[in-house]
Short mmCIF file of C-alpha atoms and ligand atoms in Angstrom, two decimals:
data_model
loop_
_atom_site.label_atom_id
_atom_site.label_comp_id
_atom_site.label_asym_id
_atom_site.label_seq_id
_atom_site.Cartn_x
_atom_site.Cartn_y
_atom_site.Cartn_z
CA UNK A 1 70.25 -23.26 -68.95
CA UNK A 2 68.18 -24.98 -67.69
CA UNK A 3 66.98 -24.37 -64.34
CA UNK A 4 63.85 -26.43 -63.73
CA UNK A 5 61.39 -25.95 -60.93
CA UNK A 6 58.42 -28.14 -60.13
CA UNK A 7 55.84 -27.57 -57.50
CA UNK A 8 52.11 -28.99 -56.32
CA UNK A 9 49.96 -26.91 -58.19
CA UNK A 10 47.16 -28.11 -55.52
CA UNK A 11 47.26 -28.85 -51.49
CA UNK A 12 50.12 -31.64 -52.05
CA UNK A 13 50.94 -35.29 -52.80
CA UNK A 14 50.23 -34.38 -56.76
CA UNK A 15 52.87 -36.90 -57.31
CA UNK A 16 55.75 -34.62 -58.31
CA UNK A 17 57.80 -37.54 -58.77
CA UNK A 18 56.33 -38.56 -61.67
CA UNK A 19 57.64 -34.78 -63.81
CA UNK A 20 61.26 -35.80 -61.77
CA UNK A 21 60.88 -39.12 -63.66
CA UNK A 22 60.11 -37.51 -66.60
CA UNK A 23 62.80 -35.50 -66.90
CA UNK A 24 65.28 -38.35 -64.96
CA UNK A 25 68.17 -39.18 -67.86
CA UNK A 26 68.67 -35.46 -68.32
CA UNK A 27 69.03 -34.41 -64.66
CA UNK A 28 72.58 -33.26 -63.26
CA UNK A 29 70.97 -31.87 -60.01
CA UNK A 30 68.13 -31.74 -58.06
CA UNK A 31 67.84 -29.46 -55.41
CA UNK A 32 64.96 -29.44 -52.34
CA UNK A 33 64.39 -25.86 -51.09
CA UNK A 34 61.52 -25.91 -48.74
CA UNK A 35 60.14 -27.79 -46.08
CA UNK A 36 61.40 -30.72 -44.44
CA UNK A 37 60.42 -34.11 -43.55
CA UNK A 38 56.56 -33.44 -43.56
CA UNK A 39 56.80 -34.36 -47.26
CA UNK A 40 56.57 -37.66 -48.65
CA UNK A 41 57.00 -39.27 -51.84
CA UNK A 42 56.59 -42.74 -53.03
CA UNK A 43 58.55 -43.64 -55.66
CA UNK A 44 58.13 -47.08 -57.84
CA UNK A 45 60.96 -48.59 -59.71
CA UNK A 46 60.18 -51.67 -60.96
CA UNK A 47 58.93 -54.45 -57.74
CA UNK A 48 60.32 -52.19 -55.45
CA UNK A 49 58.43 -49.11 -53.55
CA UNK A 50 60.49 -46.34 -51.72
CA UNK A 51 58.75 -43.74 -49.62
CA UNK A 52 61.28 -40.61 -49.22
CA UNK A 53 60.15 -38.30 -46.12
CA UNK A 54 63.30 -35.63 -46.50
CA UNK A 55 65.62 -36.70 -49.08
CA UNK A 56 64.73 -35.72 -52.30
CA UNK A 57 63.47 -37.83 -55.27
CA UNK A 58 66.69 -37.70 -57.57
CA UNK A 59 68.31 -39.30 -54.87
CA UNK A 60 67.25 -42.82 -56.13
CA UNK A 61 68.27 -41.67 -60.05
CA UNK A 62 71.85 -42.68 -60.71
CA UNK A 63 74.34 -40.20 -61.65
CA UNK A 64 71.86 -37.18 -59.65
CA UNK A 65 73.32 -35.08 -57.46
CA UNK A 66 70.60 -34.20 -54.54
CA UNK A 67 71.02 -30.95 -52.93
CA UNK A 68 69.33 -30.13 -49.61
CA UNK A 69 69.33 -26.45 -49.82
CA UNK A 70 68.93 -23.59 -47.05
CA UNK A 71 65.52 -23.49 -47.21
CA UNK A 72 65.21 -27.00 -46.03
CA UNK A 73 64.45 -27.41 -41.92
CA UNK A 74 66.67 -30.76 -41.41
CA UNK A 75 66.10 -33.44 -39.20
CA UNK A 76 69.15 -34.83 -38.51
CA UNK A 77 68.07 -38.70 -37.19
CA UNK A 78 65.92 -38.75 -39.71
CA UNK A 79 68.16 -37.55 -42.53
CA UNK A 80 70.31 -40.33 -41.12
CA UNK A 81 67.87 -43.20 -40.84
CA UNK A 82 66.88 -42.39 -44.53
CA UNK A 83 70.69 -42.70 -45.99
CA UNK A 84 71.11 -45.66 -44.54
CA UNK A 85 67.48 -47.48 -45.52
CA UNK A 86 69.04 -46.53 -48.67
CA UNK A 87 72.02 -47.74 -48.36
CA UNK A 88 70.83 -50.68 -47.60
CA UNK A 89 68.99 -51.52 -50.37
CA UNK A 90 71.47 -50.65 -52.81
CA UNK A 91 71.09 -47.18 -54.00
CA UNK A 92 74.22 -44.80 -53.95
CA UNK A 93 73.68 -42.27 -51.42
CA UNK A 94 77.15 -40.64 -51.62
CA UNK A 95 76.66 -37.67 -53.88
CA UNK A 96 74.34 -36.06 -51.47
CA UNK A 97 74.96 -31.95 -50.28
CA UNK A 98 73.28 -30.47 -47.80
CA UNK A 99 73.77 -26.36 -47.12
CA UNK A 100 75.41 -25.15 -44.49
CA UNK A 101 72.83 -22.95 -43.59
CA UNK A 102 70.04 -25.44 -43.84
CA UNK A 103 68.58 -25.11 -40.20
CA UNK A 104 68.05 -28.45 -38.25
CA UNK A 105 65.10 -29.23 -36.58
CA UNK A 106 65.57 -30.57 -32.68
CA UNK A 107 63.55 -32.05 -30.05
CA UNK A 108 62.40 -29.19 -28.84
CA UNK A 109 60.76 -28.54 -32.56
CA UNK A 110 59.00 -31.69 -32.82
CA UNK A 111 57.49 -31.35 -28.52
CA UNK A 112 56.35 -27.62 -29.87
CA UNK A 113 54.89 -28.94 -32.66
CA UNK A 114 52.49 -31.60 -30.72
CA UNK A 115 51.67 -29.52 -27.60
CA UNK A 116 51.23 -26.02 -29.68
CA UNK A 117 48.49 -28.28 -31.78
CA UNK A 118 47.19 -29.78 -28.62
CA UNK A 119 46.63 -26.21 -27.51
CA UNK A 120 45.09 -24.93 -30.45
CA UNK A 121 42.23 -27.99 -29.68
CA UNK A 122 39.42 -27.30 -32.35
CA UNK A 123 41.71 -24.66 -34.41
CA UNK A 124 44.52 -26.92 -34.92
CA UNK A 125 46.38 -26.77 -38.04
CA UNK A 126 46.54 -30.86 -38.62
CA UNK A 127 50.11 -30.35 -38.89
CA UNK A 128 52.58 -33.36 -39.63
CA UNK A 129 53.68 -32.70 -36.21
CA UNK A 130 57.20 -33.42 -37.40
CA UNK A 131 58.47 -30.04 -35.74
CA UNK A 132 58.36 -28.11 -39.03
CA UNK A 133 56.97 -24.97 -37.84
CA UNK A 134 58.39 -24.40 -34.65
CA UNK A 135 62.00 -24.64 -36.47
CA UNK A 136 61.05 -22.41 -39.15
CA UNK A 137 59.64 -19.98 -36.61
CA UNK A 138 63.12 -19.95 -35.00
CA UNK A 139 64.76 -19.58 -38.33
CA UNK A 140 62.43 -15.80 -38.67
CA UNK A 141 62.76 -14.61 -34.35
CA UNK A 142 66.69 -15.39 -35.10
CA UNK A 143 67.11 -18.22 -32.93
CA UNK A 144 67.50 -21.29 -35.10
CA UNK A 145 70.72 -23.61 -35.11
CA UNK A 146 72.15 -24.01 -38.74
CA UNK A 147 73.83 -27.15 -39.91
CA UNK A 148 76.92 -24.88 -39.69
CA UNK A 149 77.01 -24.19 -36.10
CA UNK A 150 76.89 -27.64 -35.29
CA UNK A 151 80.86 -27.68 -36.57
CA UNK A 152 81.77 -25.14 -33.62
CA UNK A 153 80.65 -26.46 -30.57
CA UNK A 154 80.95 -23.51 -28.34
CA UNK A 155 78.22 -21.63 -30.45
CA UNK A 156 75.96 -24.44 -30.91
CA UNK A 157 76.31 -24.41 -26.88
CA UNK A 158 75.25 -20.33 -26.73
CA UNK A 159 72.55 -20.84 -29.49
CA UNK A 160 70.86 -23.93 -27.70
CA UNK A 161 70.48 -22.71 -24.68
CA UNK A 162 69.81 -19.25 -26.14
CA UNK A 163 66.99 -21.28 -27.99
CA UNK A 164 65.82 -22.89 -24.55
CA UNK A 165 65.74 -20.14 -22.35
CA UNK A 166 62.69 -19.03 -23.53
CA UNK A 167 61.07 -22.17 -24.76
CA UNK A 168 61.42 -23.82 -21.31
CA UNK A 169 59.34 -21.42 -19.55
CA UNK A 170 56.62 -22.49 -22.23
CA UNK A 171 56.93 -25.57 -21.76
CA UNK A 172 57.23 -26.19 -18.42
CA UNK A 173 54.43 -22.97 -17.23
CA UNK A 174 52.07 -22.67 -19.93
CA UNK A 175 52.03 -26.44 -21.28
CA UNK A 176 53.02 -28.33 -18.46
CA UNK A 177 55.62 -30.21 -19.97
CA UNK A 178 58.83 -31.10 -18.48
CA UNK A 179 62.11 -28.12 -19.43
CA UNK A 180 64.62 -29.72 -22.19
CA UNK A 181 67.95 -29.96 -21.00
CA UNK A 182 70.25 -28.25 -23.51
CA UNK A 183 73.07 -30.36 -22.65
CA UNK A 184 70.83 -33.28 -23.95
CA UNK A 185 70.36 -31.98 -27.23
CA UNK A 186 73.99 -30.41 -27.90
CA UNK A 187 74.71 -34.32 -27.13
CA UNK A 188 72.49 -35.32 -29.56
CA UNK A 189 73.20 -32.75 -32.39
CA UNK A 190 77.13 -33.34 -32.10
CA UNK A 191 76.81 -36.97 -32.24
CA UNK A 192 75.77 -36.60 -36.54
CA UNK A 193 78.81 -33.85 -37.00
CA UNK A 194 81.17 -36.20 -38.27
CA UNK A 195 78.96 -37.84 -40.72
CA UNK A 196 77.50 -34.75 -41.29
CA UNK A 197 81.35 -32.90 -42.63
CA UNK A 198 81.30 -34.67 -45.25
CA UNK A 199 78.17 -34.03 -47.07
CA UNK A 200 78.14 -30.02 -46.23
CA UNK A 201 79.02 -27.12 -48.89
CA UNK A 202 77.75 -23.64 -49.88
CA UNK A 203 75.49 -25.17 -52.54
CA UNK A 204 74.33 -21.67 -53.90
CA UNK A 205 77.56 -21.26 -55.10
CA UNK A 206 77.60 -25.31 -56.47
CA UNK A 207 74.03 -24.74 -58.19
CA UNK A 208 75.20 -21.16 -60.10
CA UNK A 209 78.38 -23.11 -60.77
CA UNK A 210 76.26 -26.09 -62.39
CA UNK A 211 73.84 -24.28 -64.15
CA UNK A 212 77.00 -21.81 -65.59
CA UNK A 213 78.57 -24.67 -66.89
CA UNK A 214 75.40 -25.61 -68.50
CA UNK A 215 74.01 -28.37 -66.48
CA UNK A 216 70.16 -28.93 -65.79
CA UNK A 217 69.46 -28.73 -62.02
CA UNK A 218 65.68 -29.47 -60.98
CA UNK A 219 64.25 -27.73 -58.11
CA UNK A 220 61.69 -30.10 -56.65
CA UNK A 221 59.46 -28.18 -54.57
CA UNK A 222 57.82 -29.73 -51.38
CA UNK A 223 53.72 -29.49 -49.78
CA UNK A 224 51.85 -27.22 -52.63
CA UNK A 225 51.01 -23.98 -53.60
CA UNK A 226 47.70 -23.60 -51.28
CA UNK A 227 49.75 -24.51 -48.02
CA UNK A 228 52.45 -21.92 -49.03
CA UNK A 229 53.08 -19.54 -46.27
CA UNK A 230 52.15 -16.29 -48.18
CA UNK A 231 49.67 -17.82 -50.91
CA UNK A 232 47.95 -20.50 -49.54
CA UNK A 233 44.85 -20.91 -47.15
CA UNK A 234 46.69 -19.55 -44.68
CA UNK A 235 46.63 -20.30 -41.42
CA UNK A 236 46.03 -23.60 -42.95
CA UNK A 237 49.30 -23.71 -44.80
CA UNK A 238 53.07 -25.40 -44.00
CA UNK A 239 55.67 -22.78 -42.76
CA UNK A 240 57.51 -22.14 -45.99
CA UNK A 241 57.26 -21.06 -49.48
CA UNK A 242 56.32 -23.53 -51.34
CA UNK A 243 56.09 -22.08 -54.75
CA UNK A 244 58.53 -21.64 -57.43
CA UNK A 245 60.14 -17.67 -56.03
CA UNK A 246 61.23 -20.15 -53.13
CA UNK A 247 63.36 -21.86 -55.79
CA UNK A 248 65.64 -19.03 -55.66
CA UNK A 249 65.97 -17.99 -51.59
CA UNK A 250 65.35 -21.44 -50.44
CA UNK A 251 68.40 -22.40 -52.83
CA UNK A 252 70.60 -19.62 -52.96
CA UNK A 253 70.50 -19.18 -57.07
CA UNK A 254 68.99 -15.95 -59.05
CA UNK A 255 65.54 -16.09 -60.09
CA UNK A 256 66.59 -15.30 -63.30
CA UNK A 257 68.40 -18.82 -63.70
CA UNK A 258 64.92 -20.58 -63.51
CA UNK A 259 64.22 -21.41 -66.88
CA UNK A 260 60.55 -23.68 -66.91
CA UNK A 261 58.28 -23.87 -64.04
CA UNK A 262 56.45 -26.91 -63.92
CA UNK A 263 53.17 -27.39 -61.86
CA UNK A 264 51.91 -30.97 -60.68
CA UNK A 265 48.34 -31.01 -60.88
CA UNK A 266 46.46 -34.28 -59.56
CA UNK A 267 42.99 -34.71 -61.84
CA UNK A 268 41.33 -34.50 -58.96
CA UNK A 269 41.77 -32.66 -55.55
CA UNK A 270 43.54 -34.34 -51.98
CA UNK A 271 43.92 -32.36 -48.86
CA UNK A 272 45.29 -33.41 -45.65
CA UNK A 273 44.80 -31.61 -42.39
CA UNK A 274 42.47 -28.38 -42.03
CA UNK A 275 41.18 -25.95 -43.73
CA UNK A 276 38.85 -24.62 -46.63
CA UNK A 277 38.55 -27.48 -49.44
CA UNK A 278 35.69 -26.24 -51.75
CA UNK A 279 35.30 -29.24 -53.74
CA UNK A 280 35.77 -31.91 -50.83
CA UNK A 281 33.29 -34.27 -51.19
CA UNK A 282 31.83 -36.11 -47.38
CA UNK A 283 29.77 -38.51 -48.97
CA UNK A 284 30.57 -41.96 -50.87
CA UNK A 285 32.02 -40.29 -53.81
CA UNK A 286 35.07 -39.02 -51.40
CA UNK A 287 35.35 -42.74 -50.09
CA UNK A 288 35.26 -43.88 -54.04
CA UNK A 289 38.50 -41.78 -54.73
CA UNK A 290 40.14 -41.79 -51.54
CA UNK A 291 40.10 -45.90 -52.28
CA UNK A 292 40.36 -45.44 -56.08
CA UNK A 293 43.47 -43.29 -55.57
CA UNK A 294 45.05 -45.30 -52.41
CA UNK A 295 45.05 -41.44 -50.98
CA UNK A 296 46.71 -41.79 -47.45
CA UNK A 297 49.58 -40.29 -46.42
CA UNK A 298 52.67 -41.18 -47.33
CA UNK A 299 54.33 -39.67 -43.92
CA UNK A 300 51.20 -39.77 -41.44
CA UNK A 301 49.60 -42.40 -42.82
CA UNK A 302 46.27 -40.07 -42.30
CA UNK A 303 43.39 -40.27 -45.15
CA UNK A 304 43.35 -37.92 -47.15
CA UNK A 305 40.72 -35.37 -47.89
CA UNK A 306 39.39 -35.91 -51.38
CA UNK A 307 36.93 -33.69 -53.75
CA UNK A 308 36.71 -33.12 -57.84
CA UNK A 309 39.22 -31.02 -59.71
CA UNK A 310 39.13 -27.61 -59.02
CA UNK A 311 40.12 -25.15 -62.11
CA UNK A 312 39.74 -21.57 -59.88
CA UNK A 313 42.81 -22.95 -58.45
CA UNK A 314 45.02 -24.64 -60.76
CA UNK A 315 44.31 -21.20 -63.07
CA UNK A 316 45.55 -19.46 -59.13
CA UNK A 317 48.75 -21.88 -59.36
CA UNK A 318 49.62 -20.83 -62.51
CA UNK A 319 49.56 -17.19 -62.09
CA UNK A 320 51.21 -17.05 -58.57
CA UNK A 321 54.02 -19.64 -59.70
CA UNK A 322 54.11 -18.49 -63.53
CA UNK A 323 53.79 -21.88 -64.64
CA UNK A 324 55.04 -22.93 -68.17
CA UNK A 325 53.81 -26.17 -68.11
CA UNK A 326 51.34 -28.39 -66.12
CA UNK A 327 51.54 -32.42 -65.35
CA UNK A 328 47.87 -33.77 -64.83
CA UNK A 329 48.59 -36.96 -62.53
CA UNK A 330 46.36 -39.84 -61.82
CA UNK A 331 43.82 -39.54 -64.47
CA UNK A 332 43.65 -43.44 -64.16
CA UNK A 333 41.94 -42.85 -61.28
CA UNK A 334 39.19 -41.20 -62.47
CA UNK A 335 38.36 -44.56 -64.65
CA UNK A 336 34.85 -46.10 -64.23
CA UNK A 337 33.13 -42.82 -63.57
CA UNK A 338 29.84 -42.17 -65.47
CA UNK A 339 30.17 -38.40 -65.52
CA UNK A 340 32.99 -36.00 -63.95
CA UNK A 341 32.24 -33.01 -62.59
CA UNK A 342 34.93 -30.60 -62.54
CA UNK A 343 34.29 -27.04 -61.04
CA UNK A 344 34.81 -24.10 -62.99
CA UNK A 345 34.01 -20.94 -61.08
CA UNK A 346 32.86 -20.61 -57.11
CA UNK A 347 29.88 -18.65 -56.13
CA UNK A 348 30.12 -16.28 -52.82
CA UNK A 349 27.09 -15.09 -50.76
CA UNK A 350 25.05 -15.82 -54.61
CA UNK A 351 27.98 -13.77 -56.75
CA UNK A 352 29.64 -15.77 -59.33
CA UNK A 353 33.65 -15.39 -58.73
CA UNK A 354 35.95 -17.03 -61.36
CA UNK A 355 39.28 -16.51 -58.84
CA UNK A 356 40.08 -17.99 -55.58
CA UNK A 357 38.63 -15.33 -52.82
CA UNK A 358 41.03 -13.28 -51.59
CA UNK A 359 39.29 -13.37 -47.90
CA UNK A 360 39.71 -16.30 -46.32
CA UNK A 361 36.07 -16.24 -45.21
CA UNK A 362 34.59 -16.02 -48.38
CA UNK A 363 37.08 -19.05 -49.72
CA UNK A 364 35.49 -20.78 -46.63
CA UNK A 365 32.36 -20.76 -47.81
CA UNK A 366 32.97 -20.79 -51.68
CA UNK A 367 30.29 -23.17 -53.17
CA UNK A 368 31.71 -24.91 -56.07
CA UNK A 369 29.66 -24.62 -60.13
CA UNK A 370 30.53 -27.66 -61.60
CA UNK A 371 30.46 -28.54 -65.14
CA UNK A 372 30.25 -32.52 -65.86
CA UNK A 373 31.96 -34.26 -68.11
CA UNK A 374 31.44 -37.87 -69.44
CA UNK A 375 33.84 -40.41 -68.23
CA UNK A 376 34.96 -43.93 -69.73
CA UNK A 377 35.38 -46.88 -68.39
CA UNK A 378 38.52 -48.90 -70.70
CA UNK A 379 42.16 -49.43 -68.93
CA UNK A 380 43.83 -46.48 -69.52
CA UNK A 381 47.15 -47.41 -67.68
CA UNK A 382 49.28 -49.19 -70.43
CA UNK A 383 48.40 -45.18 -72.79
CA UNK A 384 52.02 -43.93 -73.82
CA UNK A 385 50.47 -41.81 -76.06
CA UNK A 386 47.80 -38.96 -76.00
CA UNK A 387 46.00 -41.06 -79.09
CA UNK A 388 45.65 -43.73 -77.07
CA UNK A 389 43.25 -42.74 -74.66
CA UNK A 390 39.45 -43.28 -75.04
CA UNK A 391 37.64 -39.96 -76.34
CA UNK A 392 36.20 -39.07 -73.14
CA UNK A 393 39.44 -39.45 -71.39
CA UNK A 394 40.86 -36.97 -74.16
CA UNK A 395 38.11 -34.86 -73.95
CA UNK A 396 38.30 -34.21 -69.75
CA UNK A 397 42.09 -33.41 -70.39
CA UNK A 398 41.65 -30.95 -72.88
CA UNK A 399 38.76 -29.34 -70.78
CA UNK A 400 41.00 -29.29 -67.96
CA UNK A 401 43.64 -27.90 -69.57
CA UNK A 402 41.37 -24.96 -71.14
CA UNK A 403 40.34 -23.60 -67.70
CA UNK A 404 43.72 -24.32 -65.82
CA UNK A 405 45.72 -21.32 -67.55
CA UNK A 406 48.58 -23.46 -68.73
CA UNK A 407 49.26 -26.21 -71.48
CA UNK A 408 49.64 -29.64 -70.13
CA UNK A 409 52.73 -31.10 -71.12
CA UNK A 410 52.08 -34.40 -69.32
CA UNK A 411 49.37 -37.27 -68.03
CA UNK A 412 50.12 -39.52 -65.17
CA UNK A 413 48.32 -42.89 -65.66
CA UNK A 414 49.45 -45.18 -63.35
CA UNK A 415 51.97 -45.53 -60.28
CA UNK A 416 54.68 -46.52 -62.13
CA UNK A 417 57.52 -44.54 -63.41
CA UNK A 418 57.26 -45.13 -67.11
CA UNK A 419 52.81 -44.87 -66.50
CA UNK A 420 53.17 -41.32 -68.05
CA UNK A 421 51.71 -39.66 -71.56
CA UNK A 422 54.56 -37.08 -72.87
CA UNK A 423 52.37 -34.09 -74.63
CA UNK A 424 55.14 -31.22 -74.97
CA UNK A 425 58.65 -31.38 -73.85
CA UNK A 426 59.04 -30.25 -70.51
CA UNK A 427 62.28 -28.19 -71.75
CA UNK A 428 61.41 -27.12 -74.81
P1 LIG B 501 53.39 -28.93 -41.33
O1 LIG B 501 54.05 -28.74 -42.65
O2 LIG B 501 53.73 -30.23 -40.66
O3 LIG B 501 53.56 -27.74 -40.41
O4 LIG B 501 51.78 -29.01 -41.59
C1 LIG B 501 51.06 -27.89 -42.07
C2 LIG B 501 50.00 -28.32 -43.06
O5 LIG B 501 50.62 -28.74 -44.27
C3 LIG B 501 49.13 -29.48 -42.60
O6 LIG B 501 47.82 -29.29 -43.09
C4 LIG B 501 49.78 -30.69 -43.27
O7 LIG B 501 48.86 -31.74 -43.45
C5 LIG B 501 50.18 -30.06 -44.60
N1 LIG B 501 51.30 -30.76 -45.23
C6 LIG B 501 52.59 -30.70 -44.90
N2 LIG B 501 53.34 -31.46 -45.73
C7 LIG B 501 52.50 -32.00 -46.62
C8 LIG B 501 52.67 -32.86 -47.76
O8 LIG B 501 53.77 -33.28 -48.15
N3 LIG B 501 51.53 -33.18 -48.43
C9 LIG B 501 50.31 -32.71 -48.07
N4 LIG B 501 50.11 -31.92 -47.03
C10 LIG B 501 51.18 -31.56 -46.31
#
């Protein structure tokens, strides 16, 4: 006790980092388990700003051990570049472990990635384009390279150009690309081993070890519940599982060892790439929030989609991740609004439906019932207390929190670290 696992409850970017914050001074461990470096976080401490891509957040907590685990997909240069940005600026990067059977993402990941979305023209995914699905897709067909065989040269050798064989043809006959030279990436993988060694352990065995000796390990969760691989708008989704059962195989740990399940919830909705977004609102409304809530990405720099809250689906998160707790972010955002409309319940070819569709086609065309509540217009960013928001502001959070299926524990009112309203204790 405890094993802690917090995930986007949405499409991403709920600002996860704020429940890691939360939580900080009793941390031992936090552990990534999915995805790669198509996440990003910003993190705030004080004048300074950090935007994390693969590392994850507890890195910049002293006395936190991160843990990439094995469900990760690791870019190595990047990996690299990150640690030392770090570094540089002062925080201590040296308690970082990464799994040895992480798998690393190459050059020939990051060239699928871009030509496969070329390809797909007017179907594309919208995808980071950071090589994440091409090295999970290796990972499943049985022809990915793990961080481990990069420590035996002769395998990494047989794996690469195992890896190649195929994807050359590709490249060079269907996309007309030029073929990757597998000598050129062994080169280029072998050149991080050595400061790799150092940093590599069987971390399922270090997390069951922590949390046996009674230690609290966090398992941050990357992308969101609707771009998991198996519950979200798929194909519109990342290529992992990005709810909380991927705690467990994406870190190598028994699902009975996860103890709360916390779901990050913005109070409002973002999207970025394609794909079905019932509430996304095109008009000036979108603009308003996309400006309101400085909602570009942190890794593409792309604007993000933007719409009103949706409760089908934060009631879906809930269910699909079992969700003890829920931490509504950026409700600062929302200040200076006459009314809020939040929607309650789709309706399908006329048919009211209080769940998210389970065709795909039908969630395509979901039309959103809203119900409006009234908004208020004080400063609500210096609230460290659920008292000291205006009524309305109280009001919209307790709505919320009555159609989302779980209590929430926590309000996000500013970018800051310490701009957060404690409801419930996240561990109790
Ligand atoms: P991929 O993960 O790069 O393969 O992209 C697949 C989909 O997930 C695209 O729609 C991306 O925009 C989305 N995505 C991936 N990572 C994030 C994230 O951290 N926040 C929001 N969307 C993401």
């Amino acid at each position: 006790m405890p094993g802690i696992v917090i995930v986007g409850a949405q499409w991403g970017d709920e600002g996860k980092g704020k429940a890691t914050d939360l939580l900080s001074d009793r941390i031992d461990y936090v552990v990534k388990f999915n995805g790669g470096n198509n996440a990003g976080h910003t993190v705030v401490i004080g004048d300074q700003k950090y935007a994390l891509h693969l590392l994850p957040s507890g890195i910049l907590t002293e006395g936190v051990t991160p843990v990439i685990g094995n469900g990760v997909v690791v870019d190595l240069e990047v990996l690299f570049d990150e640690l030392t940005a770090l570094a540089s600026r002062g925080v201590d990067v040296s308690k970082l472990v990464v799994s040895a059977n992480a798998h690393v993402i190459t050059h020939y990941h990051r060239t699928l990635d871009k030509v496969t979305e070329r390809f797909l023209g007017k179907r594309q995914i919208g995808t980071t384009g950071r090589g994440i699905g091409p090295a999970y897709a290796d990972k499943i067909n049985r022809v990915g390279i793990r961080i481990q065989d990069l420590f035996d040269e002769n395998i990494l050798r047989q794996k690469v150009e195992g890896a190649l064989h195929q994807k050359n043809h590709l490249l060079v006959k269907i996309y007309n690309r030029r073929a990757i030279s597998a000598d050129e990436i062994v080169e280029d993988l072998l050149s991080y081993t050595q400061r790799l060694r150092p940093l590599v352990a069987d971390t399922g065995l270090l997390l069951s070890e922590a949390l046996d000796a009674g230690r609290t390990v966090v398992f941050e969760g990357g992308q969101a519940t609707m771009l998991d691989v198996d519950h979200g708008t798929y194909p519109f989704v990342t290529s992992s599982n990005a709810t909380a059962g991927g705690a467990a195989t994406g870190s190598g740990i028994g699902p009975n060892r996860l103890d709360r399940i916390i779901g990050i919830v913005k109070a409002y909705t973002t999207r970025v790439g394609s794909g079905p977004f019932p509430t996304e609102l095109l008009d000036e409304s979108g603009e308003w929030l996309r400006a309101r809530g400085f909602e570009f990405g942190t890794t593409t720099g792309r604007p993000r989609r933007t719409g009103w809250y949706d409760a089908p689906i934060a009631r879906y998160a809930s269910r699909i991740n079992g969700l003890t707790d829920l931490v509504l972010t950026k409700l600062d955002v929302l200040t200076g609004l006459e009314r809020i409309p939040v929607c309650v319940a789709y309706e399908v070819d006329g048919v009211r439906t209080d769940e998210v569709p389970v065709s795909q086609s039908d969630f395509h065309h979901a039309v959103p019932i809203y119900e409006e509540f009234p908004g208020w217009d004080e400063d609500i960013s210096g609230a460290r207390s659920f008292d000291e928001l205006p009524a309305n502001a109280r009001n919209y959070v307790l709505a919320v929190e009555a159609m989302s299926g779980c209590r929430i524990s926590a309000i996000g009112v500013g970018p800051e670290r310490d701009a957060i309203i404690a409801r419930h204790d996240l561990l109790g």
